[in-house]
Amino acid sequence: MAARIPRVPVREQDPEIRAKNFKEVCLGYSDEEALLEAKRCLNCKKPACMTACPVSVKIPFFIAQVAAGNFAEAAKIIAIDSSLPAICGRVCPQECQCEGSCVMGVKGEPVAIGKLERFVADWSRENNVKFLEKKPFNGKKVAVVGSGPGGLACASDLAKLGYGVTIFEVLHKPGGVLTYGIPEFRLPKDTVVAAEIENVKALGVKIETNVVVGRTITIDDMFDKEGFDAVFIGSGAGLPKFMDIPGENLNGVVSANEFLTRSNLMKAYKEGSRTPIYVGNKVCVVGGGNVAMDAARTALRLGAEVTVVYRRTEKELPARAEEVHHAKEEGIQFRLLTNPVEIVGNEKGWVTGIKCEQMELGEPDASGRRSPVAVPDSHFTIDTDVVIMALGTSPNPLIAQTTPGLERNRKGGIVANEDGVTSREGVFAGGDAVTGAATVILAMGAGKRAAAAIDEYLKNKK
Amino acid sequence: MYRIVRKETLTPIITLMEVEAPRLACAAQPGQFLIVRADEEGERIPLTICDYNREKGTVTIVTQAVGASSKEICALEEGGSFADVAGPLGQPSEFISLPDEELKTMSFVFIAGGLGTAPVYPQAKYFHERGAKVDVIIGAKNADMLILEEEMAKVCDNLHICTDDGSKGYKGLVTAKLEELMAAGAGYTQAVAIGPMIMMKFVTMSAKKFNLPLVVSLNTLMVDGTGMCGACRVTVAGKVRFACVEGPEFNAYDVDFDEAMRRQAMYRTIEVEADHKCKIGRGK
Ligand SMILES: Cc1cc2nc3c(=O)[nH]c(=O)nc-3n(C[C@H](O)[C@H](O)[C@H](O)COP(=O)(O)OP(=O)(O)OC[C@H]3O[C@@H](n4cnc5c(N)ncnc54)[C@H](O)[C@@H]3O)c2cc1C
Ligand code: SF4
Ligand code: SF4
Ligand code: FES
C-alpha cells in the first residue's frame, strides 16, 4: 500500500530564474508534503538506510515521528546522532548513503530521507526547538583547531559534557568549507550555517578567529601556555592541486578554492564587496566533484557560459547526483571523456583556450575497472576566458610541521585511528585533515567520535 | 579587538599604524606578514610586519593608499580598530635560524624600494642587534616619498638613500648604487631585496654580475594567506610554489619575475580595462 504513493517531489526554484540568482535552489518540503513523504517509510525492522548512514541516524524512528506530526520529537531523535542536520540534509550524498540503501528504492524511489531530515531541522530552527542541555563545567579545557563540521561537532559534544571548549580558526569567519566553499544557493549562510554556529556558541563554546595554529600559537603552546588538557585538530583538506600542465599560471587560471572563497567567504558575488572576482564570458571547470559543480554553477550565476571538462564518463562523476542534475538543468555543458593537456593564452598572458585530448574507456584492468586512455591524435581546443581547476587537495603541512611527534602518512595527512587518536598524547584529529577531502557527514562523525574519545581520555587521566 | 594605538602619517599616501594583536606580536619573526580586513565588508589585505613589540602586544604595519582597500585602511583612525588581523603568516627569514656566531661573520646589504622599506626594517634590526654587518639601500621617487629613514639609520652600519630625482642622497636607482658599492669592494656576503616586483627583478640582474647571493620577498596576490586557495602561486626554479606558506622569501635567481608581475597585475588590468566600477570582470 505505502509503496504506491510516489515520492513527493520537492519544490525548487525554476532553473531559468535560479541560474541568475544566488538564492537556495531547493525550497524544501511544507508540513503537508513532509507528512505525506514520511508515510512512505516502511519502518523496516532491519533498516538498511540506517546502516548506510555514516553516523547511523535513527532514520525509521525519526520518520515515524514526522509521519505522526511530532516534528520536535523527530528533531530530538536526529540530534542524538547528528549535530548538523540542516546541513547534512542538504549536502550529504544521500544516493550513495541512506537513500541508496532504502528498500523502497529497490522497486521504486527511495524515501526522501535527506529532504525529511532537512525539513525537521529547518522546522526546529524556525520554531526555536533547541538541544542545549549541558553538564556543568568540569574544570577541563579542550582546544579545537578549525571550525568546519569536524571541529564544530567535536566542540559541541564536548561542551555538552561539561568541558570548556575554545575553537581556533584561521579565517575571519567560522564554518570551514560550509562558509568558504559550498555556495549560498546550496547552503544558505545566514539562515542555516550561521544558525548552527550560533547553537554551538550557545553551548558556551568560544570561537577565536584569525588564529593560525602552528604560527600564532602552536599545539605545544596550547598545552604549555594556554592550559588546555586536550586538542582536536580538524583543519581540513589543505592545498588545492593543479595538473602540472603548461599554461597553468596564465592569468585567468584559478583553483576552485580561490574562486569559491572570493565568491562565498568574501561575498564577491554581491554589490559592495571589495574583493574582485573574474569570470570573463566563458568559463571551463576541470573536474567532476561537488567542488567542480559548485564552481561551475557560481560562474554561471555570475553571467558566464560554463563548460565542465571531465576525463571519465558521467557514471564516474563523483559529485552528488542532485548537483549534476541541477547543473544540467541550469544549462551547464559537460565535456566528458575529455582531458586537458595545455592551457593556451595570448601575448598578454591571459587564457584564451584549453587544449584537450579525447579519452575512451580502455580494457578492464584486474579489478574490472575501465580507466580512460587517450585517443591518439584527438586534440582539440575549447575557447575560454577562465579555467577553474577543481582537482582535489593535498594536506597543508603547517600543523604537522610545527607539532613535534605528530605522525603523518605518506601523503602528508595526519595519522589518526577511528577514534581520532594520534601519535601525540592528548592530541586527536579527524575530518578531511586525516582522510583527505571527503564529506561533511564523515567529518562530523569523526568530530563526534573524537569528542567521546577525548572525554574517555580526560576522565581516566589523573 | 585589534585597536589602533598609534597612527602616523609618513607621507601623504603612506601611513604607519601600531595595532594591538598580542598573540601575533608574541609569535612574529622577521620576514613574516599578516592579513588585515579594515571592516566587515573589507578585502583580506596582506601587509608585511614592520615591527613588533612583545611586551606591549602590538605590531606595526605600514600601508600605502593605492586601491580602494588600502585607502580604507589608511583612513582608519587612531583609537579605532581593524575588523580582523591574522598572522603571523609565511616563513620567517631563513637567516634567523643561523646561530649568532655565524651571523657575526655575515655582511648583509638590504635593498628596499618604496614601501619595501617597512619589511626591511625588522630584518635589518634583527641582524644588526646580533652583530652582523648591515648596510641598507633605500630607493624612493623623491625625498617626500622616503619612509622610516631615521629608524633605519639606527639599525644599520651604513644607510644609502637613492632618489630618482636626486632630491635626497644619491640620484639614481638602487641597482646603480648596489653595483657601485660592490665594485668599490663592499664585500657583502648576502643581499636581500624587498620592494616592487620590477625593482626586485632588476636588483637580481645587478646582483648576478657580482655572484652576490640574493633573497627577495614576493608580494603576490593573496586571498586566504593560509595555503588554501593558490592565488599566490609563483614559479620558482621551474616549480609552482605558494608564496603565502612556502614564501614570501625565495632565492631571487630561481624566481620567474615576468610571470609574477603579470599575475600580480591580474585584477588591476581588469579594473582598468573594464573601465568602470563593475567588480565582476566580464570580457577582456
Ligand atoms: C566546494 C565544496 C563543496 C563540497 N560539497 C560537499 C557536499 O555537497 N557534501 C559533502 O558531504 N561534502 C562536500 N564537500 C566536502 C566537505 O565540505 C568537507 O569534507 C568537510 O567540510 C570537511 O570538514 P572538516 O571539518 O574536516 O574541514 P573544513 O570544513 O575544511 O574546516 C577546516 C577549518 O580549519 C581551518 N584551519 C585550517 N588550518 C588551520 C590552522 N592552522 N589554524 C586554525 N584553523 C585552521 C580552516 O580555515 C577551516 O575553517 C565539499 C567541499 C567543497 C570544498
Ligand atoms: S546524515 Fe546524511 S546519510 Fe545520514 S541520514 Fe542524514 S542525510 Fe542520510
Ligand atoms: S530503508 Fe527506507 S523504508 Fe526502510 S526504514 Fe529506512 S527509510 Fe524507511
Ligand atoms: S593566498 Fe591562498 S594559498 Fe596563498
mmCIF file of N, CA, C and O in Angstrom, chain B residues 13-82:
data_model
loop_
_atom_site.group_PDB
_atom_site.id
_atom_site.type_symbol
_atom_site.label_atom_id
_atom_site.label_comp_id
_atom_site.label_asym_id
_atom_site.label_seq_id
_atom_site.Cartn_x
_atom_site.Cartn_y
_atom_site.Cartn_z
ATOM 1 N N ILE B 13 50.639 59.601 1.238
ATOM 2 C CA ILE B 13 49.907 58.373 0.917
ATOM 3 C C ILE B 13 50.377 57.156 1.722
ATOM 4 O O ILE B 13 49.848 56.071 1.554
ATOM 5 N N ILE B 14 51.371 57.320 2.588
ATOM 6 C CA ILE B 14 51.846 56.163 3.358
ATOM 7 C C ILE B 14 51.598 56.383 4.852
ATOM 8 O O ILE B 14 51.972 57.412 5.412
ATOM 9 N N THR B 15 50.947 55.396 5.455
ATOM 10 C CA THR B 15 50.543 55.523 6.851
ATOM 11 C C THR B 15 51.121 54.379 7.672
ATOM 12 O O THR B 15 51.092 53.229 7.244
ATOM 13 N N LEU B 16 51.619 54.720 8.862
ATOM 14 C CA LEU B 16 52.108 53.696 9.776
ATOM 15 C C LEU B 16 51.096 53.538 10.909
ATOM 16 O O LEU B 16 50.536 54.514 11.390
ATOM 17 N N MET B 17 50.843 52.289 11.287
ATOM 18 C CA MET B 17 49.916 52.050 12.392
ATOM 19 C C MET B 17 50.493 50.999 13.324
ATOM 20 O O MET B 17 51.050 50.006 12.874
ATOM 21 N N GLU B 18 50.298 51.248 14.626
ATOM 22 C CA GLU B 18 50.675 50.260 15.616
ATOM 23 C C GLU B 18 49.351 49.674 16.123
ATOM 24 O O GLU B 18 48.479 50.415 16.581
ATOM 25 N N VAL B 19 49.210 48.361 16.005
ATOM 26 C CA VAL B 19 47.927 47.727 16.247
ATOM 27 C C VAL B 19 48.050 46.664 17.338
ATOM 28 O O VAL B 19 49.013 45.892 17.360
ATOM 29 N N GLU B 20 47.049 46.617 18.204
ATOM 30 C CA GLU B 20 47.033 45.592 19.260
ATOM 31 C C GLU B 20 46.692 44.228 18.676
ATOM 32 O O GLU B 20 45.635 44.050 18.072
ATOM 33 N N ALA B 21 47.585 43.278 18.871
ATOM 34 C CA ALA B 21 47.339 41.890 18.444
ATOM 35 C C ALA B 21 48.332 41.047 19.234
ATOM 36 O O ALA B 21 49.361 40.638 18.724
ATOM 37 N N PRO B 22 48.049 40.815 20.539
ATOM 38 C CA PRO B 22 49.049 40.273 21.456
ATOM 39 C C PRO B 22 49.650 38.920 21.032
ATOM 40 O O PRO B 22 50.868 38.762 21.034
ATOM 41 N N ARG B 23 48.796 37.988 20.647
ATOM 42 C CA ARG B 23 49.339 36.671 20.276
ATOM 43 C C ARG B 23 50.252 36.793 19.065
ATOM 44 O O ARG B 23 51.297 36.178 18.992
ATOM 45 N N LEU B 24 49.800 37.591 18.106
ATOM 46 C CA LEU B 24 50.571 37.784 16.882
ATOM 47 C C LEU B 24 51.915 38.429 17.212
ATOM 48 O O LEU B 24 52.965 38.007 16.727
ATOM 49 N N ALA B 25 51.883 39.437 18.055
ATOM 50 C CA ALA B 25 53.114 40.149 18.407
ATOM 51 C C ALA B 25 54.115 39.201 19.064
ATOM 52 O O ALA B 25 55.318 39.294 18.844
ATOM 53 N N CYS B 26 53.614 38.260 19.860
ATOM 54 C CA CYS B 26 54.496 37.315 20.539
ATOM 55 C C CYS B 26 55.140 36.344 19.567
ATOM 56 O O CYS B 26 56.231 35.849 19.802
ATOM 57 N N ALA B 27 54.448 36.052 18.489
ATOM 58 C CA ALA B 27 54.931 35.000 17.605
ATOM 59 C C ALA B 27 55.675 35.520 16.380
ATOM 60 O O ALA B 27 56.381 34.764 15.713
ATOM 61 N N ALA B 28 55.538 36.814 16.078
ATOM 62 C CA ALA B 28 56.076 37.349 14.818
ATOM 63 C C ALA B 28 57.594 37.231 14.729
ATOM 64 O O ALA B 28 58.301 37.376 15.726
ATOM 65 N N GLN B 29 58.069 36.941 13.534
ATOM 66 C CA GLN B 29 59.506 36.875 13.247
ATOM 67 C C GLN B 29 59.775 37.714 12.000
ATOM 68 O O GLN B 29 58.900 37.839 11.146
ATOM 69 N N PRO B 30 61.025 38.207 11.868
ATOM 70 C CA PRO B 30 61.346 38.979 10.666
ATOM 71 C C PRO B 30 61.069 38.149 9.408
ATOM 72 O O PRO B 30 61.365 36.956 9.382
ATOM 73 N N GLY B 31 60.497 38.791 8.407
ATOM 74 C CA GLY B 31 60.229 38.099 7.141
ATOM 75 C C GLY B 31 58.784 37.685 6.995
ATOM 76 O O GLY B 31 58.340 37.338 5.910
ATOM 77 N N GLN B 32 58.040 37.684 8.100
ATOM 78 C CA GLN B 32 56.650 37.228 8.029
ATOM 79 C C GLN B 32 55.693 38.382 7.733
ATOM 80 O O GLN B 32 56.069 39.547 7.777
ATOM 81 N N PHE B 33 54.447 38.030 7.437
ATOM 82 C CA PHE B 33 53.450 39.052 7.139
ATOM 83 C C PHE B 33 52.155 38.746 7.880
ATOM 84 O O PHE B 33 52.070 37.746 8.617
ATOM 85 N N LEU B 34 51.189 39.615 7.717
ATOM 86 C CA LEU B 34 49.886 39.381 8.330
ATOM 87 C C LEU B 34 48.803 39.777 7.339
ATOM 88 O O LEU B 34 49.084 40.299 6.268
ATOM 89 N N ILE B 35 47.565 39.491 7.681
ATOM 90 C CA ILE B 35 46.441 39.865 6.818
ATOM 91 C C ILE B 35 45.441 40.672 7.635
ATOM 92 O O ILE B 35 45.121 40.302 8.769
ATOM 93 N N VAL B 36 45.008 41.803 7.065
ATOM 94 C CA VAL B 36 44.017 42.615 7.777
ATOM 95 C C VAL B 36 42.753 42.757 6.938
ATOM 96 O O VAL B 36 42.774 42.618 5.719
ATOM 97 N N ARG B 37 41.667 43.016 7.642
ATOM 98 C CA ARG B 37 40.445 43.490 6.990
ATOM 99 C C ARG B 37 40.038 44.748 7.717
ATOM 100 O O ARG B 37 39.915 44.765 8.942
ATOM 101 N N ALA B 38 39.834 45.824 6.954
ATOM 102 C CA ALA B 38 39.530 47.104 7.580
ATOM 103 C C ALA B 38 38.183 47.042 8.290
ATOM 104 O O ALA B 38 38.035 47.493 9.413
ATOM 105 N N ASP B 39 37.180 46.458 7.620
ATOM 106 C CA ASP B 39 35.855 46.381 8.235
ATOM 107 C C ASP B 39 35.155 45.120 7.752
ATOM 108 O O ASP B 39 35.747 44.319 7.030
ATOM 109 N N GLU B 40 33.903 44.973 8.114
ATOM 110 C CA GLU B 40 33.168 43.752 7.804
ATOM 111 C C GLU B 40 33.019 43.468 6.315
ATOM 112 O O GLU B 40 32.806 42.335 5.914
ATOM 113 N N GLU B 41 33.070 44.508 5.500
ATOM 114 C CA GLU B 41 32.964 44.281 4.056
ATOM 115 C C GLU B 41 34.339 44.184 3.413
ATOM 116 O O GLU B 41 34.446 44.015 2.205
ATOM 117 N N GLY B 42 35.379 44.341 4.237
ATOM 118 C CA GLY B 42 36.721 44.530 3.710
ATOM 119 C C GLY B 42 37.312 43.318 3.015
ATOM 120 O O GLY B 42 36.962 42.181 3.289
ATOM 121 N N GLU B 43 38.249 43.610 2.111
ATOM 122 C CA GLU B 43 39.034 42.599 1.432
ATOM 123 C C GLU B 43 40.112 42.121 2.411
ATOM 124 O O GLU B 43 40.485 42.860 3.313
ATOM 125 N N ARG B 44 40.618 40.903 2.229
ATOM 126 C CA ARG B 44 41.744 40.432 3.049
ATOM 127 C C ARG B 44 43.018 40.974 2.411
ATOM 128 O O ARG B 44 43.363 40.581 1.303
ATOM 129 N N ILE B 45 43.688 41.869 3.102
ATOM 130 C CA ILE B 45 44.861 42.532 2.528
ATOM 131 C C ILE B 45 46.129 42.084 3.259
ATOM 132 O O ILE B 45 46.261 42.288 4.464
ATOM 133 N N PRO B 46 47.074 41.466 2.530
ATOM 134 C CA PRO B 46 48.339 41.078 3.179
ATOM 135 C C PRO B 46 49.247 42.298 3.347
ATOM 136 O O PRO B 46 49.377 43.108 2.435
ATOM 137 N N LEU B 47 49.850 42.416 4.515
ATOM 138 C CA LEU B 47 50.794 43.502 4.777
ATOM 139 C C LEU B 47 51.990 42.916 5.503
ATOM 140 O O LEU B 47 51.830 42.011 6.318
ATOM 141 N N THR B 48 53.179 43.433 5.206
ATOM 142 C CA THR B 48 54.332 42.902 5.918
ATOM 143 C C THR B 48 54.366 43.467 7.332
ATOM 144 O O THR B 48 53.835 44.531 7.606
ATOM 145 N N ILE B 49 54.977 42.692 8.209
ATOM 146 C CA ILE B 49 55.103 43.132 9.595
ATOM 147 C C ILE B 49 56.342 44.012 9.679
ATOM 148 O O ILE B 49 57.447 43.563 9.412
ATOM 149 N N CYS B 50 56.140 45.263 10.043
ATOM 150 C CA CYS B 50 57.247 46.211 10.037
ATOM 151 C C CYS B 50 57.987 46.203 11.367
ATOM 152 O O CYS B 50 59.183 46.416 11.428
ATOM 153 N N ASP B 51 57.245 45.920 12.431
ATOM 154 C CA ASP B 51 57.894 45.847 13.744
ATOM 155 C C ASP B 51 56.915 45.159 14.687
ATOM 156 O O ASP B 51 55.727 45.048 14.380
ATOM 157 N N TYR B 52 57.434 44.675 15.832
ATOM 158 C CA TYR B 52 56.530 44.074 16.805
ATOM 159 C C TYR B 52 57.070 44.365 18.186
ATOM 160 O O TYR B 52 58.273 44.454 18.395
ATOM 161 N N ASN B 53 56.157 44.525 19.122
ATOM 162 C CA ASN B 53 56.544 44.799 20.494
ATOM 163 C C ASN B 53 55.864 43.746 21.367
ATOM 164 O O ASN B 53 54.666 43.805 21.618
ATOM 165 N N ARG B 54 56.650 42.750 21.799
ATOM 166 C CA ARG B 54 56.059 41.622 22.514
ATOM 167 C C ARG B 54 55.492 42.047 23.872
ATOM 168 O O ARG B 54 54.463 41.517 24.299
ATOM 169 N N GLU B 55 56.152 43.022 24.543
ATOM 170 C CA GLU B 55 55.655 43.449 25.855
ATOM 171 C C GLU B 55 54.307 44.153 25.724
ATOM 172 O O GLU B 55 53.371 43.886 26.452
ATOM 173 N N LYS B 56 54.253 45.090 24.769
ATOM 174 C CA LYS B 56 53.013 45.835 24.579
ATOM 175 C C LYS B 56 51.947 45.029 23.851
ATOM 176 O O LYS B 56 50.774 45.392 23.847
ATOM 177 N N GLY B 57 52.372 43.957 23.184
ATOM 178 C CA GLY B 57 51.422 43.159 22.421
ATOM 179 C C GLY B 57 50.930 43.871 21.175
ATOM 180 O O GLY B 57 49.766 43.751 20.793
ATOM 181 N N THR B 58 51.834 44.625 20.529
ATOM 182 C CA THR B 58 51.426 45.344 19.318
ATOM 183 C C THR B 58 52.314 44.978 18.127
ATOM 184 O O THR B 58 53.454 44.563 18.296
ATOM 185 N N VAL B 59 51.758 45.157 16.954
ATOM 186 C CA VAL B 59 52.539 45.020 15.724
ATOM 187 C C VAL B 59 52.415 46.321 14.944
ATOM 188 O O VAL B 59 51.409 47.030 15.054
ATOM 189 N N THR B 60 53.451 46.622 14.158
ATOM 190 C CA THR B 60 53.433 47.844 13.368
ATOM 191 C C THR B 60 53.307 47.490 11.892
ATOM 192 O O THR B 60 54.013 46.606 11.409
ATOM 193 N N ILE B 61 52.399 48.162 11.229
ATOM 194 C CA ILE B 61 52.224 47.936 9.797
ATOM 195 C C ILE B 61 52.284 49.268 9.068
ATOM 196 O O ILE B 61 52.011 50.317 9.648
ATOM 197 N N VAL B 62 52.667 49.184 7.811
ATOM 198 C CA VAL B 62 52.769 50.391 7.004
ATOM 199 C C VAL B 62 51.977 50.155 5.725
ATOM 200 O O VAL B 62 52.152 49.139 5.074
ATOM 201 N N THR B 63 51.083 51.073 5.419
ATOM 202 C CA THR B 63 50.202 50.876 4.270
ATOM 203 C C THR B 63 50.293 52.056 3.314
ATOM 204 O O THR B 63 50.317 53.208 3.741
ATOM 205 N N GLN B 64 50.343 51.754 2.038
ATOM 206 C CA GLN B 64 50.340 52.799 1.022
ATOM 207 C C GLN B 64 48.971 52.813 0.360
ATOM 208 O O GLN B 64 48.496 51.778 -0.118
ATOM 209 N N ALA B 65 48.334 53.973 0.357
ATOM 210 C CA ALA B 65 46.991 54.066 -0.219
ATOM 211 C C ALA B 65 47.083 54.063 -1.735
ATOM 212 O O ALA B 65 47.484 55.049 -2.341
ATOM 213 N N VAL B 66 46.758 52.929 -2.328
ATOM 214 C CA VAL B 66 46.762 52.849 -3.793
ATOM 215 C C VAL B 66 45.387 52.484 -4.342
ATOM 216 O O VAL B 66 44.825 53.180 -5.168
ATOM 217 N N GLY B 67 44.820 51.384 -3.860
ATOM 218 C CA GLY B 67 43.499 50.964 -4.328
ATOM 219 C C GLY B 67 42.450 51.273 -3.276
ATOM 220 O O GLY B 67 42.734 51.866 -2.233
ATOM 221 N N ALA B 68 41.231 50.841 -3.547
ATOM 222 C CA ALA B 68 40.124 51.122 -2.641
ATOM 223 C C ALA B 68 40.395 50.570 -1.239
ATOM 224 O O ALA B 68 40.198 51.255 -0.235
ATOM 225 N N SER B 69 40.896 49.314 -1.165
ATOM 226 C CA SER B 69 41.073 48.685 0.139
ATOM 227 C C SER B 69 42.182 49.328 0.959
ATOM 228 O O SER B 69 42.044 49.514 2.166
ATOM 229 N N SER B 70 43.298 49.662 0.305
ATOM 230 C CA SER B 70 44.387 50.258 1.075
ATOM 231 C C SER B 70 44.013 51.686 1.507
ATOM 232 O O SER B 70 44.444 52.154 2.561
ATOM 233 N N LYS B 71 43.202 52.354 0.698
ATOM 234 C CA LYS B 71 42.732 53.689 1.115
ATOM 235 C C LYS B 71 41.851 53.570 2.362
ATOM 236 O O LYS B 71 41.927 54.388 3.264
ATOM 237 N N GLU B 72 41.038 52.525 2.368
ATOM 238 C CA GLU B 72 40.169 52.296 3.521
ATOM 239 C C GLU B 72 40.999 52.064 4.786
ATOM 240 O O GLU B 72 40.687 52.585 5.854
ATOM 241 N N ILE B 73 42.062 51.278 4.633
ATOM 242 C CA ILE B 73 42.927 51.003 5.777
ATOM 243 C C ILE B 73 43.544 52.308 6.273
ATOM 244 O O ILE B 73 43.518 52.625 7.463
ATOM 245 N N CYS B 74 44.084 53.099 5.344
ATOM 246 C CA CYS B 74 44.753 54.341 5.735
ATOM 247 C C CYS B 74 43.783 55.338 6.367
ATOM 248 O O CYS B 74 44.192 56.228 7.109
ATOM 249 N N ALA B 75 42.492 55.187 6.054
ATOM 250 C CA ALA B 75 41.501 56.116 6.590
ATOM 251 C C ALA B 75 41.107 55.786 8.029
ATOM 252 O O ALA B 75 40.470 56.586 8.698
ATOM 253 N N LEU B 76 41.479 54.597 8.522
ATOM 254 C CA LEU B 76 41.145 54.255 9.911
ATOM 255 C C LEU B 76 41.892 55.203 10.849
ATOM 256 O O LEU B 76 43.009 55.626 10.561
ATOM 257 N N GLU B 77 41.252 55.498 11.981
ATOM 258 C CA GLU B 77 41.838 56.486 12.885
ATOM 259 C C GLU B 77 42.499 55.848 14.103
ATOM 260 O O GLU B 77 42.161 54.724 14.483
ATOM 261 N N GLU B 78 43.416 56.580 14.711
ATOM 262 C CA GLU B 78 43.989 56.155 15.975
ATOM 263 C C GLU B 78 42.848 55.971 16.976
ATOM 264 O O GLU B 78 41.926 56.788 17.012
ATOM 265 N N GLY B 79 42.883 54.870 17.736
ATOM 266 C CA GLY B 79 41.782 54.606 18.659
ATOM 267 C C GLY B 79 40.695 53.744 18.033
ATOM 268 O O GLY B 79 39.925 53.098 18.725
ATOM 269 N N GLY B 80 40.647 53.747 16.715
ATOM 270 C CA GLY B 80 39.715 52.863 16.007
ATOM 271 C C GLY B 80 40.284 51.459 15.935
ATOM 272 O O GLY B 80 41.301 51.161 16.571
ATOM 273 N N SER B 81 39.636 50.584 15.190
ATOM 274 C CA SER B 81 40.205 49.241 15.109
ATOM 275 C C SER B 81 39.928 48.561 13.785
ATOM 276 O O SER B 81 39.054 48.968 13.020
ATOM 277 N N PHE B 82 40.716 47.532 13.531
ATOM 278 C CA PHE B 82 40.528 46.685 12.358
ATOM 279 C C PHE B 82 39.486 45.623 12.692
ATOM 280 O O PHE B 82 39.400 45.166 13.839
#
